[in-house]
Amino acid sequence: MKIVALAGGVGGAKLVHGLAQILSPEELTVIVNTGDDFEHYGLYICPDMDTVCYTLAGLANPETGWGRVNETWNVIQNAFRLGGPGWFNLGDQDLGTHLERTRRLREGQTLSQITKDFCRAWGVEHTVLPMSDQPVRTIVETDDGELAFQEYFVHRRCEPRVKGFRFEGAEIAEPAPGAREALQSADAVIICPSNPWVSIDPILKVIPLDHPLLLSGEGRKGEGKSVTAISPIIGGQTVKGPAAKMFNELGIEPSALAVANHYRGLTSGFVLDRVDSQLEERVRGLNMRTLVTNTLMKSHDDRKQLARDVLNFIGVDV
Ligand code: FO1
């Protein structure tokens, strides 16, 4: 059984970690959002990519979910004292990643090649692909005007009211090498519990899953490829990040049902938390099979259990 997981930041990384403990590197490919990439201090930063890779490598900071465990902050504090921007926290170990990635990009290497090399160095055996090697930039349209994603997310703490999103460069960006092939040969696609607006939609803009070529592969049971999403909204709230706030500001009541509706026509399966079980019938009404289970990943065991539940739901015996 071949699975492709689409992931954004911390929530996505946690489920991917669970999946990677069950599926072999031949069975699992992860495609990661790069719409939140940006340049800071002249360095190329890939927050979601790094969050997924550090999590898979067991190097992620367990408190924040992003950045490195046992981190120190000497470089950024010294740069800040000299007048540099201090709103985006780059740790000393993390800076090593950005320095070397930037050096290689300037040498002409691609983001996917660099990611492959870094994953090997970190002992990550599963394939992790950026959605594209070309730049795609998530722009948040707000009451305060258009904001680059990290400006909105970190610098402005998601405070400006959201009116919409644009993914600059998505029309011309090509899927990263191997992404199309992985999707074509996949039996199932899992959309991780990441922010639908700013983590998953950029990936879908670059790699539309409903493209006939991608969906044509036969599932293991001859039923066609299944696409299953896990709700990042539990009991009307997001575990982490601004997804619920975004739904609200866009005039949609945040709920697992709203997430299912967002993916309507794309997903054949939908996973919602036990606290939202009363929404199950209405999600089924959107023509989706449903699984109600515990989706809150507080511990490492929770990650693996949710991964197991989702895999069983899509027909993998684990
Ligand atoms: N998120 C924050 O809220 N504050 C930060 O200072 C911050 C620094 C940071 C550094 C490296 C990295 O890979 C991620 C970092 N993040 C930070 C998280 C990141 O900006 C967001 O989680 C994602 O872009 C959204 O998925």
Tab-separated table of C-alpha atoms and ligand atoms in Angstrom:
chain	number	residue	atom	x	y	z
A	1	MET	CA	0.000	0.000	0.000
A	2	LYS	CA	1.485	3.334	-1.032
A	3	ILE	CA	0.450	6.462	0.801
A	4	VAL	CA	1.116	10.131	0.117
A	5	ALA	CA	0.599	12.507	3.041
A	6	LEU	CA	0.133	16.251	2.503
A	7	ALA	CA	1.354	18.239	5.475
A	8	GLY	CA	1.879	21.767	6.746
A	9	GLY	CA	3.200	22.729	10.164
A	10	VAL	CA	3.060	21.208	13.627
A	11	GLY	CA	-0.227	19.202	13.441
A	12	GLY	CA	0.725	17.729	10.083
A	13	ALA	CA	4.210	16.868	11.296
A	14	LYS	CA	2.819	14.972	14.289
A	15	LEU	CA	0.587	12.743	12.179
A	16	VAL	CA	3.371	12.195	9.645
A	17	HIS	CA	5.565	11.079	12.551
A	18	GLY	CA	2.902	8.560	13.570
A	19	LEU	CA	2.552	7.305	9.983
A	20	ALA	CA	6.325	6.958	9.607
A	21	GLN	CA	6.455	4.637	12.605
A	22	ILE	CA	4.017	2.262	10.900
A	23	LEU	CA	4.742	2.588	7.169
A	24	SER	CA	8.074	1.785	5.527
A	25	PRO	CA	9.972	4.389	3.459
A	26	GLU	CA	8.679	2.587	0.341
A	27	GLU	CA	5.111	2.988	1.542
A	28	LEU	CA	5.050	6.643	2.636
A	29	THR	CA	5.926	9.867	0.808
A	30	VAL	CA	5.313	13.236	2.429
A	31	ILE	CA	4.649	16.396	0.399
A	32	VAL	CA	5.108	19.570	2.423
A	33	ASN	CA	3.814	23.124	2.048
A	34	THR	CA	6.469	25.689	1.120
A	35	GLY	CA	4.089	28.663	0.848
A	36	ASP	CA	5.350	29.859	4.242
A	37	ASP	CA	9.013	29.966	3.128
A	38	PHE	CA	10.677	33.361	3.318
A	39	GLU	CA	14.007	35.128	3.552
A	40	HIS	CA	15.214	36.514	6.863
A	41	TYR	CA	18.676	37.870	7.627
A	42	GLY	CA	19.497	36.936	4.028
A	43	LEU	CA	18.783	33.275	4.782
A	44	TYR	CA	16.237	31.025	3.108
A	45	ILE	CA	13.892	29.687	5.815
A	46	CYS	CA	11.478	26.779	5.194
A	47	PRO	CA	9.455	26.567	8.432
A	48	ASP	CA	6.993	23.812	7.506
A	49	MET	CA	9.639	21.685	5.780
A	50	ASP	CA	11.917	21.970	8.782
A	51	THR	CA	9.082	21.245	11.216
A	52	VAL	CA	8.251	18.013	9.368
A	53	CYS	CA	11.896	16.938	8.991
A	54	TYR	CA	12.913	17.792	12.573
A	55	THR	CA	9.830	15.957	13.879
A	56	LEU	CA	10.608	12.848	11.823
A	57	ALA	CA	14.226	13.010	12.966
A	58	GLY	CA	13.234	13.350	16.639
A	59	LEU	CA	14.965	16.754	16.717
A	60	ALA	CA	11.903	18.998	17.093
A	61	ASN	CA	11.334	21.231	20.078
A	62	PRO	CA	8.501	19.486	21.982
A	63	GLU	CA	7.207	22.743	23.511
A	64	THR	CA	6.823	24.853	20.373
A	65	GLY	CA	6.544	22.057	17.794
A	66	TRP	CA	8.813	24.128	15.486
A	67	GLY	CA	12.580	24.641	15.763
A	68	ARG	CA	15.057	22.360	17.524
A	69	VAL	CA	15.048	20.619	20.878
A	70	ASN	CA	17.644	21.840	23.437
A	71	GLU	CA	18.045	25.029	21.430
A	72	THR	CA	20.109	28.110	22.359
A	73	TRP	CA	19.578	31.619	20.979
A	74	ASN	CA	23.003	33.298	21.076
A	75	VAL	CA	23.258	34.336	17.439
A	76	ILE	CA	19.794	35.910	17.121
A	77	GLN	CA	20.155	37.695	20.484
A	78	ASN	CA	23.473	39.178	19.431
A	79	ALA	CA	22.096	40.223	16.039
A	80	PHE	CA	19.091	41.770	17.809
A	81	ARG	CA	21.377	43.738	20.157
A	82	LEU	CA	23.064	45.157	17.069
A	83	GLY	CA	19.724	46.376	15.722
A	84	GLY	CA	18.585	43.327	13.692
A	85	PRO	CA	14.967	42.127	13.635
A	86	GLY	CA	14.029	40.025	16.663
A	87	TRP	CA	10.465	38.981	15.816
A	88	PHE	CA	11.371	35.651	14.214
A	89	ASN	CA	13.263	33.344	16.555
A	90	LEU	CA	16.042	31.492	14.822
A	91	GLY	CA	17.897	29.187	17.208
A	92	ASP	CA	21.617	28.465	16.969
A	93	GLN	CA	21.225	24.883	15.783
A	94	ASP	CA	18.357	25.805	13.470
A	95	LEU	CA	20.531	28.546	11.937
A	96	GLY	CA	22.966	25.856	10.809
A	97	THR	CA	20.161	24.411	8.657
A	98	HIS	CA	19.325	27.792	7.125
A	99	LEU	CA	22.972	28.696	6.499
A	100	GLU	CA	23.741	25.470	4.685
A	101	ARG	CA	20.447	25.442	2.755
A	102	THR	CA	21.021	29.037	1.616
A	103	ARG	CA	24.604	28.269	0.596
A	104	ARG	CA	23.466	25.312	-1.484
A	105	LEU	CA	20.560	27.192	-3.096
A	106	ARG	CA	23.005	29.943	-4.148
A	107	GLU	CA	25.204	27.220	-5.634
A	108	GLY	CA	22.246	26.186	-7.781
A	109	GLN	CA	21.013	23.100	-5.926
A	110	THR	CA	17.256	22.577	-5.726
A	111	LEU	CA	15.205	22.584	-2.538
A	112	SER	CA	14.200	18.951	-3.072
A	113	GLN	CA	17.839	17.841	-3.529
A	114	ILE	CA	18.880	19.768	-0.424
A	115	THR	CA	15.978	18.326	1.580
A	116	LYS	CA	16.954	14.819	0.494
A	117	ASP	CA	20.548	15.358	1.641
A	118	PHE	CA	19.489	16.939	4.939
A	119	CYS	CA	17.054	14.100	5.635
A	120	ARG	CA	19.830	11.571	5.054
A	121	ALA	CA	22.097	13.481	7.455
A	122	TRP	CA	19.339	13.591	10.085
A	123	GLY	CA	18.524	9.889	9.686
A	124	VAL	CA	15.090	10.467	8.135
A	125	GLU	CA	14.453	7.516	5.839
A	126	HIS	CA	11.041	8.431	4.456
A	127	THR	CA	10.840	10.630	1.385
A	128	VAL	CA	9.997	14.232	2.238
A	129	LEU	CA	9.337	16.481	-0.766
A	130	PRO	CA	8.714	20.207	-0.924
A	131	MET	CA	5.541	20.833	-2.930
A	132	SER	CA	7.699	22.651	-5.482
A	133	ASP	CA	11.282	23.676	-6.121
A	134	GLN	CA	10.020	27.018	-7.413
A	135	PRO	CA	8.978	29.797	-5.051
A	136	VAL	CA	5.329	29.984	-4.043
A	137	ARG	CA	4.467	32.629	-1.482
A	138	THR	CA	1.318	32.652	0.622
A	139	ILE	CA	-0.039	36.181	0.845
A	140	VAL	CA	-2.678	36.919	3.471
A	141	GLU	CA	-5.229	39.528	2.438
A	142	THR	CA	-6.233	41.401	5.582
A	143	ASP	CA	-7.970	44.553	6.766
A	144	ASP	CA	-4.448	45.967	7.074
A	145	GLY	CA	-3.631	45.150	3.448
A	146	GLU	CA	-1.725	42.260	1.960
A	147	LEU	CA	0.818	40.629	4.265
A	148	ALA	CA	3.529	38.095	3.515
A	149	PHE	CA	2.715	34.941	5.465
A	150	GLN	CA	5.339	35.124	8.246
A	151	GLU	CA	4.697	38.853	8.605
A	152	TYR	CA	1.041	38.008	9.295
A	153	PHE	CA	1.657	34.831	11.280
A	154	VAL	CA	4.612	35.600	13.518
A	155	HIS	CA	5.279	39.362	13.341
A	156	ARG	CA	1.624	40.430	13.530
A	157	ARG	CA	0.604	37.371	15.634
A	158	CYS	CA	-2.313	36.601	13.263
A	159	GLU	CA	-4.054	39.712	14.602
A	160	PRO	CA	-5.132	41.446	11.353
A	161	ARG	CA	-8.543	40.329	10.151
A	162	VAL	CA	-8.291	37.914	7.250
A	163	LYS	CA	-10.174	38.574	3.996
A	164	GLY	CA	-8.587	35.959	1.733
A	165	PHE	CA	-5.388	34.314	0.518
A	166	ARG	CA	-3.238	34.333	-2.599
A	167	PHE	CA	-0.470	31.916	-3.484
A	168	GLU	CA	1.984	33.960	-5.509
A	169	GLY	CA	3.803	31.899	-8.112
A	170	ALA	CA	1.516	28.870	-7.760
A	171	GLU	CA	0.271	29.176	-11.363
A	172	ILE	CA	3.739	28.620	-12.790
A	173	ALA	CA	5.311	26.448	-10.083
A	174	GLU	CA	5.882	22.838	-11.054
A	175	PRO	CA	5.414	20.036	-8.515
A	176	ALA	CA	8.794	18.966	-7.103
A	177	PRO	CA	10.422	16.030	-8.916
A	178	GLY	CA	8.844	12.821	-7.689
A	179	ALA	CA	5.671	14.417	-6.313
A	180	ARG	CA	3.480	13.657	-9.331
A	181	GLU	CA	4.885	10.135	-9.616
A	182	ALA	CA	4.322	9.474	-5.903
A	183	LEU	CA	0.712	10.621	-6.229
A	184	GLN	CA	0.140	8.626	-9.399
A	185	SER	CA	1.352	5.409	-7.829
A	186	ALA	CA	-0.292	6.047	-4.444
A	187	ASP	CA	-3.273	3.986	-3.357
A	188	ALA	CA	-4.352	6.650	-0.913
A	189	VAL	CA	-3.716	10.285	-0.064
A	190	ILE	CA	-3.917	11.542	3.505
A	191	ILE	CA	-4.497	15.250	4.106
A	192	CYS	CA	-2.972	15.822	7.537
A	193	PRO	CA	-4.656	17.917	10.252
A	194	SER	CA	-2.964	21.095	9.030
A	195	ASN	CA	-4.508	24.504	8.367
A	196	PRO	CA	-6.682	24.052	5.234
A	197	TRP	CA	-6.294	27.688	4.157
A	198	VAL	CA	-2.552	28.254	4.459
A	199	SER	CA	-0.954	24.806	4.763
A	200	ILE	CA	-2.957	22.490	2.489
A	201	ASP	CA	-4.465	24.873	-0.098
A	202	PRO	CA	-1.011	26.042	-1.320
A	203	ILE	CA	-0.081	22.395	-1.981
A	204	LEU	CA	-3.379	21.774	-3.772
A	205	LYS	CA	-2.863	24.902	-5.888
A	206	VAL	CA	0.465	23.559	-7.151
A	207	ILE	CA	-0.606	19.904	-7.284
A	208	PRO	CA	-4.380	19.766	-7.855
A	209	LEU	CA	-5.375	16.311	-6.627
A	210	ASP	CA	-8.453	16.200	-8.805
A	211	HIS	CA	-6.281	16.159	-11.915
A	212	PRO	CA	-7.412	13.018	-13.830
A	213	LEU	CA	-3.811	11.797	-14.175
A	214	LEU	CA	-3.272	11.810	-10.426
A	215	LEU	CA	-6.568	10.219	-9.518
A	216	SER	CA	-6.453	7.504	-12.141
A	217	GLY	CA	-4.297	5.044	-10.155
A	218	GLU	CA	-6.180	2.029	-8.912
A	219	GLY	CA	-6.535	1.566	-5.181
A	220	ARG	CA	-5.497	-1.716	-3.623
A	221	LYS	CA	-9.054	-2.960	-3.600
A	222	GLY	CA	-9.681	-1.714	-7.123
A	223	GLU	CA	-11.828	1.109	-5.810
A	224	GLY	CA	-9.704	3.981	-7.130
A	225	LYS	CA	-7.538	6.303	-5.088
A	226	SER	CA	-8.950	7.441	-1.775
A	227	VAL	CA	-8.335	10.911	-0.373
A	228	THR	CA	-8.873	11.235	3.370
A	229	ALA	CA	-8.602	14.416	5.430
A	230	ILE	CA	-8.260	14.721	9.195
A	231	SER	CA	-9.900	17.756	10.760
A	232	PRO	CA	-7.486	20.206	12.426
A	233	ILE	CA	-10.533	21.719	14.160
A	234	ILE	CA	-11.746	19.972	17.297
A	235	GLY	CA	-14.817	21.243	19.139
A	236	GLY	CA	-14.797	24.436	17.054
A	237	GLN	CA	-11.203	25.282	17.967
A	238	THR	CA	-7.781	24.706	16.484
A	239	VAL	CA	-5.255	22.830	18.570
A	240	LYS	CA	-2.554	25.258	17.386
A	241	GLY	CA	-2.567	28.154	14.977
A	242	PRO	CA	-5.169	30.453	13.480
A	243	ALA	CA	-7.367	28.100	11.388
A	244	ALA	CA	-10.500	28.633	13.521
A	245	LYS	CA	-9.935	32.410	13.591
A	246	MET	CA	-9.553	32.383	9.795
A	247	PHE	CA	-12.816	30.461	9.287
A	248	ASN	CA	-14.586	32.947	11.569
A	249	GLU	CA	-13.197	36.009	9.809
A	250	LEU	CA	-14.157	34.557	6.440
A	251	GLY	CA	-17.731	34.280	7.698
A	252	ILE	CA	-17.738	30.509	8.247
A	253	GLU	CA	-18.409	29.004	11.661
A	254	PRO	CA	-15.287	26.968	12.486
A	255	SER	CA	-16.008	23.276	12.905
A	256	ALA	CA	-14.969	19.889	11.588
A	257	LEU	CA	-17.978	20.185	9.262
A	258	ALA	CA	-16.614	23.459	7.862
A	259	VAL	CA	-13.287	21.715	7.180
A	260	ALA	CA	-15.079	18.826	5.459
A	261	ASN	CA	-17.033	21.341	3.391
A	262	HIS	CA	-13.750	23.051	2.442
A	263	TYR	CA	-12.525	19.742	0.983
A	264	ARG	CA	-15.885	18.838	-0.587
A	265	GLY	CA	-15.533	17.053	-3.925
A	266	LEU	CA	-11.889	16.231	-3.176
A	267	THR	CA	-11.972	13.920	-0.181
A	268	SER	CA	-13.748	10.589	-0.099
A	269	GLY	CA	-13.063	10.110	3.593
A	270	PHE	CA	-13.040	12.413	6.605
A	271	VAL	CA	-11.789	11.905	10.157
A	272	LEU	CA	-13.274	13.895	13.003
A	273	ASP	CA	-12.714	13.902	16.724
A	274	ARG	CA	-14.995	12.157	19.216
A	275	VAL	CA	-16.093	15.499	20.643
A	276	ASP	CA	-17.522	16.301	17.193
A	277	SER	CA	-19.381	13.016	16.714
A	278	GLN	CA	-22.689	14.904	16.410
A	279	LEU	CA	-21.378	16.306	13.086
A	280	GLU	CA	-20.740	12.885	11.579
A	281	GLU	CA	-24.090	12.553	9.783
A	282	ARG	CA	-23.739	15.976	8.203
A	283	VAL	CA	-20.213	15.165	7.002
A	284	ARG	CA	-21.591	11.955	5.485
A	285	GLY	CA	-24.135	14.140	3.727
A	286	LEU	CA	-21.167	15.677	1.864
A	287	ASN	CA	-20.594	12.266	0.284
A	288	MET	CA	-17.692	11.296	2.536
A	289	ARG	CA	-17.097	8.164	4.559
A	290	THR	CA	-16.363	9.102	8.145
A	291	LEU	CA	-14.233	7.951	11.029
A	292	VAL	CA	-14.799	9.311	14.516
A	293	THR	CA	-11.797	8.825	16.781
A	294	ASN	CA	-9.412	10.655	19.102
A	295	THR	CA	-7.557	13.141	16.883
A	296	LEU	CA	-5.818	15.187	19.595
A	297	MET	CA	-2.118	14.222	19.509
A	298	LYS	CA	-0.745	15.073	22.948
A	299	SER	CA	1.731	12.198	23.199
A	300	HIS	CA	3.862	10.159	20.835
A	301	ASP	CA	1.481	7.252	21.432
A	302	ASP	CA	-1.440	9.462	20.300
A	303	ARG	CA	0.386	10.181	17.015
A	304	LYS	CA	0.859	6.497	16.317
A	305	GLN	CA	-2.661	5.599	17.400
A	306	LEU	CA	-4.234	8.223	15.134
A	307	ALA	CA	-2.009	7.069	12.262
A	308	ARG	CA	-3.131	3.472	12.892
A	309	ASP	CA	-6.798	4.481	13.051
A	310	VAL	CA	-6.550	6.454	9.799
A	311	LEU	CA	-4.693	3.641	8.019
A	312	ASN	CA	-7.244	1.046	9.157
A	313	PHE	CA	-9.999	3.380	8.009
A	314	ILE	CA	-8.543	3.550	4.494
A	315	GLY	CA	-8.063	-0.189	4.310
A	316	VAL	CA	-4.489	-0.838	5.483
A	317	ASP	CA	-4.293	-3.612	8.041
A	318	VAL	CA	-1.944	-2.401	10.766
B	1	FO1	N1	6.617	30.603	14.978
B	1	FO1	C1	6.378	31.578	15.862
B	1	FO1	O1	5.227	31.759	16.275
B	1	FO1	N2	7.389	32.406	16.308
B	1	FO1	C2	8.681	32.257	15.888
B	1	FO1	O2	9.549	33.008	16.297
B	1	FO1	C3	8.960	31.184	14.978
B	1	FO1	C4	10.251	30.910	14.556
B	1	FO1	C5	10.487	29.799	13.702
B	1	FO1	C6	11.781	29.492	13.314
B	1	FO1	C7	12.030	28.411	12.496
B	1	FO1	C8	10.952	27.627	12.062
B	1	FO1	O3	11.183	26.579	11.247
B	1	FO1	C9	9.662	27.932	12.435
B	1	FO1	C10	9.404	29.022	13.265
B	1	FO1	N3	8.108	29.334	13.659
B	1	FO1	C11	7.870	30.371	14.539
B	1	FO1	C12	6.962	28.576	13.200
B	1	FO1	C13	6.458	28.961	11.826
B	1	FO1	O4	6.613	30.270	11.475
B	1	FO1	C14	4.987	28.569	11.621
B	1	FO1	O5	4.603	27.546	12.462
B	1	FO1	C15	4.729	28.069	10.254
B	1	FO1	O6	5.220	28.838	9.250
B	1	FO1	C16	3.217	27.848	10.042
B	1	FO1	O7	3.017	26.513	9.810
